[in-house]
Amino acid sequence: MENFGLVQEKLEAFIKKYYLNLILKGSLLFIATGLIYFLLVVGLEYLFWLSTTGRGILFLLFILVELGLLFKFVGIPLFKLLKISRGIDEYQASEIIGNHFPEVNDKLTNLLQLKNNSKQSDLLLASINQRSKELTPIPFSRAIDFKKNRKHLRYVFLPLLIIIGLVVAGEADAITHSFGRISDYNKVYLKPAPFNFIIQNNDLSAREGENFNIKIQTVGDFNPEIVQLLVNGNENFMKQTSPGVFEYSFTDLNEDLEFQLQSNEVVSEDYMLEVIKVPKLLNFEMLLDYPEYTGMKDENLSGTGNVSVPEGTRINWNFITRNVETINFKLPDSLIQLKALNNKAVFERTLVTNLTYSVSSSNRLIKNYENLDYTVKIIKDEYPEIAVRTEKDSLNTDIQYFKGDISDDYGLSRLELVYYSEENKEDPETINIPVSKESFDEFHFSFPGNIALESGSSYNYFFLVYDNDAVNGAKSSRSETFSYRKKSADELENEKLQEQNDAIKNMGEKLTEFEKSEEELEEISRLEKEREELNYSERKKLEEFLKRQKKQNEMMKSYSEKLKKSLEENENVENSTMEKELSKRLENNEKRLEENESLLEELQKYSEKIQKEDLGKKLDKLSKQNKSNQRNLEQLLELTKRYYVAEKKQKLARDLENLAEEQEQLSEDSEENNSENQENLNEKFQEFQEEMDKLEKENEALKQPEDLNREEENEESIENDQKDAKEQLEQNKKSDAQQKQKDASKKMKQMSQQMQESAMMQAGEQLEADAEMLRQILDNLIVFSFEQEDLLDDFKDIQQNNPKYAGKLKEQSNLRENFRHIDDSLYMLAMRNPMVNEVITDKLTNVEFDLEKSIERLSENEISQGTASQQYVVTGANDLANLLYQILGSMQQMMANPQAGEGKGGEEFQLQDIIQKQEKLMQEMKEGTEGKPRPEQEGESQPGEGEGESGELYEIYKEQQMLRMQMEKLLEENGEKPGYNPTEEMQKIEEQLLDKGFDPETVKRMQKLQYELLKFEKAFKLQGTDDKRKSETNRIDYANSLQNQIDNAKEYFNSTEILNRQILPLRQIYREKVKDYFGKGRD
């Protein structure tokens, strides 16, 4: 059975080799037939350039045929080899083997049959074994010869030779391209043209929204002239840039584009231009939340990232996106990535410094797309600005007025005045000044106002303005620092005396110019009288003279105002009478200068238009005014000098008394009593002596010097005592030094007292001498008046051909000389007594002028005009006598009661006395009026009046004038006057007495005056009560002092309230322009 097993194994090996041979044979046949079919299919497509459908069918048939051939030649034997399908069995295999090996013939078949016999026996088994043993040596597998398949190779070589031939011929592309077109049967392939389209772009892709420039080149037998680009059925002509090269630009790409190229009948394959979606920032907004204190409304800015905002602004960025995953918010020191949710992203930050940032967007395909750089400029809250203009009060230089402009970019919070003394700089005081909270304001202030400052101390002060900065805290800016000296009483007195001295010097210089001007005016008047008409050069000379005269008037008026101010500030009551008289003289002098200035302006304005006669009259009037003014100024200057000497003497007496007190205090102070302090007092006494020397020189400059009663021996004794005290202190002999110091102090006090007493005694003696001199002048004036009146009567009765005419004319000239003596005497008296005022000077000037005119007209035989001038002389002399009589009465009253008028204790009694006397005068006027006829014409003398009646009327006139002067004096001493002023009505009554004499209308006016005086008395009493109440109110008035200081400054600058400007909702750049505008406006 072992032998049979071997036979069986060999039989299976045969079957396996049998099928392997079939597979080899089938493979060769498959390759041969497959290649031939492949060449057939490729050749068919190549020859006929089939459509996509034909290529599809051909490709399908190619696959089916190839699969069929593979299945037939290879698949079937392979399946049988693998016993997947049924193949040959052992009997069929034995037949094949028997056919190949003759010796086997049917043996193998029989063996298989025996083995398969169901009846088994030993004999059968022996027979199987015998036959198996016989067949064992025979190699069954040799029945299959693989070499026989060589004959099939010729079928394979045939298509291979064809392919090799095509490759060698360079037509291999025909096979590959054709098979490629068959395999890609869905794609449209056109029959090869004479040229091909080649796209030059490396990549057919572009970003959304961008442009894409496609560039192609044609390669072939020739180059077409026109190439079209087909997109969605639309034909677009491409631009030829060079032969065979074409370009076309796709703009604003948003979606993928499929296109073809076409030229004539040649159409390219389909191309796809891919559009890459970009991360797009569609828009972003900046919500600007400004700090509340700026007063600016919040804003919403769109489309920009550059902005200028105030410090402390909170900014909210809102981004609107598309195709964005993240927003890259890059700061100088960090990168913030904002996630885009629902196409939105948000970022916010509060800024106090400038911010430079960039914004870009990203998605999975594109990173940092469109990197945009922006800047947020932070506008720092600027410091407030302050500009202060200062002016000193022209009347009171101790008062300083301020007008200031304050501003800030967003608003003001407060304004302070900060002041401190130089001795205590570390402890300043502040005063809040109310200001607007807006961006601009104007303020006014006066310093020191009611601020309590220490006398004799120096202060520094400035204005401090604060803004409303809520981010950094209120910032402040300060003005320049101003200085102020709170002068002591001694400093004020020295300053006042210095001002008086300066004004006196200036007035003296101008007075010299007045004298020169008078000579020039006389020359112009002479020319005007001699010529019929002034020529051009003479009129120019007149114009220049008028200009200079006007300027001199203005200067004299200025000096007069300064002197008057200085007198008003004087607190020395001992000289109050003289001060009041001087002040009144100065005030009247200012009015006269104004009148003179009006005449000058009239002459200056109409000098070329005035007729010759009118010009002469106006020049005469100007000459008369100038003479009167010159004399008044000379008198006023001399009186002021005398007053200055008296004042300075009194001040030196007080300074000496104070020095005596210091000397005594030093002698009693053991700690401070040393040689240095004593030397200081010695120097002060030397300064006193130097001032006394100056006073002597100033006194000698007076036309009638005073007796200063200077005791130089006492001064020398004091000086020696002080030197001895210093030497003894240096030698540490304090007890001896103290005695010398006390001696010096005692002598100083005695000298001071003597100086003050001598001044009072001299004033009394001078008053007596002046009264006596005035009495003599008055007697001479009355004699002159009578003589002139007699001479007037003579000229009325004489004819010009009368031999006595020349003698009478000479008498008139003698009267003129007599009056000049009176004039000179009054002039000298006026130089030392202010009661001889400008009214007297005017009367003197008028009388002198009328005397000259009377002589001039009588010399020319103009008797009527000459007697008229004489009548003016008589009237003027009588008026002058009346005025001198009143002044004499006042002098006698002052001598009888030296203290009269110095206080206000007798006010009520004096007013009642005036009322009683006024009533008495009214009764006298009634008695004189009863039975008297009313004059036919006003202003003419009553022909029926006798000398007694005229004398009675004259006495009433003098009494009325005296009452008016007393009333004026009473009102001056009272200081503040009630609304009604009775002196004006009294003046009118005086005029009516002269014009109408005894007249019922004058009586009615006097009755009305009496009624008004009674009401005036009640008002006068109420005023005293109001003064008391006012003094009490002043104690609680300090609360309103700040507003008063502000109001006073506004009034001084003649300013109005600043416009109430509200803060406009402007951007910062416009705020700055508005600010600049108002700043320039204020410049």
PDB file of N, CA and C in Angstrom, residues 453-501:
ATOM      1  N   LEU A 453      -4.110 143.687  57.243  1.00  0.00           N
ATOM      2  CA  LEU A 453      -2.664 143.572  57.102  1.00  0.00           C
ATOM      3  C   LEU A 453      -1.992 144.373  58.204  1.00  0.00           C
ATOM      4  N   GLU A 454      -0.807 143.926  58.568  1.00  0.00           N
ATOM      5  CA  GLU A 454      -0.065 144.576  59.635  1.00  0.00           C
ATOM      6  C   GLU A 454       0.736 145.751  59.074  1.00  0.00           C
ATOM      7  N   SER A 455       0.565 146.902  59.686  1.00  0.00           N
ATOM      8  CA  SER A 455       1.261 148.100  59.221  1.00  0.00           C
ATOM      9  C   SER A 455       2.766 147.916  59.357  1.00  0.00           C
ATOM     10  N   GLY A 456       3.482 148.487  58.389  1.00  0.00           N
ATOM     11  CA  GLY A 456       4.929 148.403  58.408  1.00  0.00           C
ATOM     12  C   GLY A 456       5.467 147.074  57.927  1.00  0.00           C
ATOM     13  N   SER A 457       4.613 146.227  57.333  1.00  0.00           N
ATOM     14  CA  SER A 457       5.043 144.904  56.858  1.00  0.00           C
ATOM     15  C   SER A 457       4.912 144.840  55.347  1.00  0.00           C
ATOM     16  N   SER A 458       5.807 144.029  54.754  1.00  0.00           N
ATOM     17  CA  SER A 458       5.775 143.808  53.312  1.00  0.00           C
ATOM     18  C   SER A 458       5.124 142.460  53.032  1.00  0.00           C
ATOM     19  N   TYR A 459       4.302 142.419  52.009  1.00  0.00           N
ATOM     20  CA  TYR A 459       3.560 141.207  51.673  1.00  0.00           C
ATOM     21  C   TYR A 459       3.804 140.849  50.208  1.00  0.00           C
ATOM     22  N   ASN A 460       3.769 139.563  49.968  1.00  0.00           N
ATOM     23  CA  ASN A 460       3.769 139.031  48.610  1.00  0.00           C
ATOM     24  C   ASN A 460       2.451 138.300  48.406  1.00  0.00           C
ATOM     25  N   TYR A 461       1.919 138.374  47.211  1.00  0.00           N
ATOM     26  CA  TYR A 461       0.659 137.687  46.953  1.00  0.00           C
ATOM     27  C   TYR A 461       0.575 137.320  45.473  1.00  0.00           C
ATOM     28  N   PHE A 462      -0.227 136.306  45.221  1.00  0.00           N
ATOM     29  CA  PHE A 462      -0.436 135.848  43.848  1.00  0.00           C
ATOM     30  C   PHE A 462      -1.790 135.170  43.774  1.00  0.00           C
ATOM     31  N   PHE A 463      -2.247 134.961  42.553  1.00  0.00           N
ATOM     32  CA  PHE A 463      -3.522 134.292  42.313  1.00  0.00           C
ATOM     33  C   PHE A 463      -3.244 132.849  41.891  1.00  0.00           C
ATOM     34  N   LEU A 464      -4.028 131.940  42.438  1.00  0.00           N
ATOM     35  CA  LEU A 464      -3.846 130.516  42.193  1.00  0.00           C
ATOM     36  C   LEU A 464      -5.157 129.949  41.661  1.00  0.00           C
ATOM     37  N   VAL A 465      -5.127 129.413  40.432  1.00  0.00           N
ATOM     38  CA  VAL A 465      -6.332 128.878  39.812  1.00  0.00           C
ATOM     39  C   VAL A 465      -6.198 127.367  39.678  1.00  0.00           C
ATOM     40  N   TYR A 466      -7.277 126.647  39.936  1.00  0.00           N
ATOM     41  CA  TYR A 466      -7.308 125.182  39.890  1.00  0.00           C
ATOM     42  C   TYR A 466      -8.263 124.735  38.793  1.00  0.00           C
ATOM     43  N   ASP A 467      -7.863 123.631  38.106  1.00  0.00           N
ATOM     44  CA  ASP A 467      -8.781 123.056  37.133  1.00  0.00           C
ATOM     45  C   ASP A 467      -9.611 121.961  37.799  1.00  0.00           C
ATOM     46  N   ASN A 468     -10.390 121.244  36.991  1.00  0.00           N
ATOM     47  CA  ASN A 468     -11.299 120.228  37.530  1.00  0.00           C
ATOM     48  C   ASN A 468     -10.857 118.809  37.171  1.00  0.00           C
ATOM     49  N   ASP A 469      -9.556 118.610  37.029  1.00  0.00           N
ATOM     50  CA  ASP A 469      -9.014 117.312  36.630  1.00  0.00           C
ATOM     51  C   ASP A 469      -9.409 116.245  37.654  1.00  0.00           C
ATOM     52  N   ALA A 470     -10.273 115.320  37.233  1.00  0.00           N
ATOM     53  CA  ALA A 470     -10.717 114.258  38.130  1.00  0.00           C
ATOM     54  C   ALA A 470      -9.854 113.002  38.003  1.00  0.00           C
ATOM     55  N   VAL A 471      -8.993 112.954  37.005  1.00  0.00           N
ATOM     56  CA  VAL A 471      -8.137 111.778  36.808  1.00  0.00           C
ATOM     57  C   VAL A 471      -6.877 111.882  37.656  1.00  0.00           C
ATOM     58  N   ASN A 472      -6.197 113.006  37.555  1.00  0.00           N
ATOM     59  CA  ASN A 472      -4.936 113.194  38.280  1.00  0.00           C
ATOM     60  C   ASN A 472      -5.078 114.052  39.521  1.00  0.00           C
ATOM     61  N   GLY A 473      -6.274 114.580  39.739  1.00  0.00           N
ATOM     62  CA  GLY A 473      -6.450 115.541  40.817  1.00  0.00           C
ATOM     63  C   GLY A 473      -6.308 116.952  40.280  1.00  0.00           C
ATOM     64  N   ALA A 474      -6.974 117.889  40.910  1.00  0.00           N
ATOM     65  CA  ALA A 474      -6.984 119.274  40.422  1.00  0.00           C
ATOM     66  C   ALA A 474      -5.564 119.823  40.339  1.00  0.00           C
ATOM     67  N   LYS A 475      -5.215 120.365  39.159  1.00  0.00           N
ATOM     68  CA  LYS A 475      -3.913 120.983  38.955  1.00  0.00           C
ATOM     69  C   LYS A 475      -4.076 122.494  39.088  1.00  0.00           C
ATOM     70  N   SER A 476      -3.001 123.134  39.425  1.00  0.00           N
ATOM     71  CA  SER A 476      -3.068 124.581  39.663  1.00  0.00           C
ATOM     72  C   SER A 476      -1.986 125.307  38.873  1.00  0.00           C
ATOM     73  N   SER A 477      -2.279 126.549  38.561  1.00  0.00           N
ATOM     74  CA  SER A 477      -1.318 127.468  37.964  1.00  0.00           C
ATOM     75  C   SER A 477      -1.404 128.786  38.717  1.00  0.00           C
ATOM     76  N   ARG A 478      -0.286 129.433  38.841  1.00  0.00           N
ATOM     77  CA  ARG A 478      -0.256 130.661  39.612  1.00  0.00           C
ATOM     78  C   ARG A 478       0.179 131.822  38.738  1.00  0.00           C
ATOM     79  N   SER A 479      -0.282 132.966  39.118  1.00  0.00           N
ATOM     80  CA  SER A 479       0.111 134.176  38.416  1.00  0.00           C
ATOM     81  C   SER A 479       1.492 134.600  38.894  1.00  0.00           C
ATOM     82  N   GLU A 480       1.969 135.681  38.334  1.00  0.00           N
ATOM     83  CA  GLU A 480       3.206 136.241  38.868  1.00  0.00           C
ATOM     84  C   GLU A 480       2.973 136.727  40.297  1.00  0.00           C
ATOM     85  N   THR A 481       4.035 136.852  41.025  1.00  0.00           N
ATOM     86  CA  THR A 481       3.934 137.286  42.419  1.00  0.00           C
ATOM     87  C   THR A 481       4.003 138.806  42.480  1.00  0.00           C
ATOM     88  N   PHE A 482       3.061 139.371  43.211  1.00  0.00           N
ATOM     89  CA  PHE A 482       2.997 140.813  43.378  1.00  0.00           C
ATOM     90  C   PHE A 482       3.434 141.171  44.799  1.00  0.00           C
ATOM     91  N   SER A 483       3.909 142.368  44.928  1.00  0.00           N
ATOM     92  CA  SER A 483       4.391 142.824  46.231  1.00  0.00           C
ATOM     93  C   SER A 483       3.552 144.004  46.703  1.00  0.00           C
ATOM     94  N   TYR A 484       3.421 144.083  47.998  1.00  0.00           N
ATOM     95  CA  TYR A 484       2.669 145.186  48.594  1.00  0.00           C
ATOM     96  C   TYR A 484       3.279 145.522  49.941  1.00  0.00           C
ATOM     97  N   ARG A 485       3.396 146.782  50.176  1.00  0.00           N
ATOM     98  CA  ARG A 485       3.923 147.255  51.452  1.00  0.00           C
ATOM     99  C   ARG A 485       2.803 147.971  52.186  1.00  0.00           C
ATOM    100  N   LYS A 486       2.424 147.427  53.323  1.00  0.00           N
ATOM    101  CA  LYS A 486       1.453 148.094  54.193  1.00  0.00           C
ATOM    102  C   LYS A 486       2.219 149.149  54.974  1.00  0.00           C
ATOM    103  N   LYS A 487       2.125 150.364  54.471  1.00  0.00           N
ATOM    104  CA  LYS A 487       2.973 151.419  55.010  1.00  0.00           C
ATOM    105  C   LYS A 487       2.532 151.815  56.413  1.00  0.00           C
ATOM    106  N   SER A 488       3.526 152.138  57.211  1.00  0.00           N
ATOM    107  CA  SER A 488       3.250 152.658  58.544  1.00  0.00           C
ATOM    108  C   SER A 488       2.827 154.119  58.427  1.00  0.00           C
ATOM    109  N   ALA A 489       2.308 154.648  59.524  1.00  0.00           N
ATOM    110  CA  ALA A 489       1.871 156.042  59.518  1.00  0.00           C
ATOM    111  C   ALA A 489       3.022 156.969  59.175  1.00  0.00           C
ATOM    112  N   ASP A 490       4.202 156.648  59.678  1.00  0.00           N
ATOM    113  CA  ASP A 490       5.361 157.488  59.401  1.00  0.00           C
ATOM    114  C   ASP A 490       5.741 157.436  57.924  1.00  0.00           C
ATOM    115  N   GLU A 491       5.690 156.234  57.343  1.00  0.00           N
ATOM    116  CA  GLU A 491       6.010 156.098  55.926  1.00  0.00           C
ATOM    117  C   GLU A 491       4.997 156.835  55.055  1.00  0.00           C
ATOM    118  N   LEU A 492       3.733 156.744  55.438  1.00  0.00           N
ATOM    119  CA  LEU A 492       2.704 157.440  54.675  1.00  0.00           C
ATOM    120  C   LEU A 492       2.906 158.951  54.721  1.00  0.00           C
ATOM    121  N   GLU A 493       3.259 159.447  55.901  1.00  0.00           N
ATOM    122  CA  GLU A 493       3.467 160.882  56.033  1.00  0.00           C
ATOM    123  C   GLU A 493       4.673 161.335  55.220  1.00  0.00           C
ATOM    124  N   ASN A 494       5.753 160.532  55.256  1.00  0.00           N
ATOM    125  CA  ASN A 494       6.931 160.870  54.450  1.00  0.00           C
ATOM    126  C   ASN A 494       6.601 160.862  52.960  1.00  0.00           C
ATOM    127  N   GLU A 495       5.840 159.884  52.562  1.00  0.00           N
ATOM    128  CA  GLU A 495       5.470 159.780  51.161  1.00  0.00           C
ATOM    129  C   GLU A 495       4.594 160.955  50.741  1.00  0.00           C
ATOM    130  N   LYS A 496       3.656 161.323  51.617  1.00  0.00           N
ATOM    131  CA  LYS A 496       2.782 162.448  51.306  1.00  0.00           C
ATOM    132  C   LYS A 496       3.589 163.740  51.167  1.00  0.00           C
ATOM    133  N   LEU A 497       4.514 163.934  52.083  1.00  0.00           N
ATOM    134  CA  LEU A 497       5.342 165.137  52.013  1.00  0.00           C
ATOM    135  C   LEU A 497       6.206 165.150  50.754  1.00  0.00           C
ATOM    136  N   GLN A 498       6.709 163.979  50.368  1.00  0.00           N
ATOM    137  CA  GLN A 498       7.522 163.894  49.165  1.00  0.00           C
ATOM    138  C   GLN A 498       6.679 164.208  47.922  1.00  0.00           C
ATOM    139  N   GLU A 499       5.455 163.687  47.910  1.00  0.00           N
ATOM    140  CA  GLU A 499       4.565 163.978  46.786  1.00  0.00           C
ATOM    141  C   GLU A 499       4.264 165.471  46.711  1.00  0.00           C
ATOM    142  N   GLN A 500       4.033 166.070  47.883  1.00  0.00           N
ATOM    143  CA  GLN A 500       3.787 167.508  47.898  1.00  0.00           C
ATOM    144  C   GLN A 500       4.998 168.272  47.361  1.00  0.00           C
ATOM    145  N   ASN A 501       6.166 167.874  47.798  1.00  0.00           N
ATOM    146  CA  ASN A 501       7.384 168.560  47.363  1.00  0.00           C
ATOM    147  C   ASN A 501       7.583 168.421  45.859  1.00  0.00           C
TER     148      ASN A 501
END
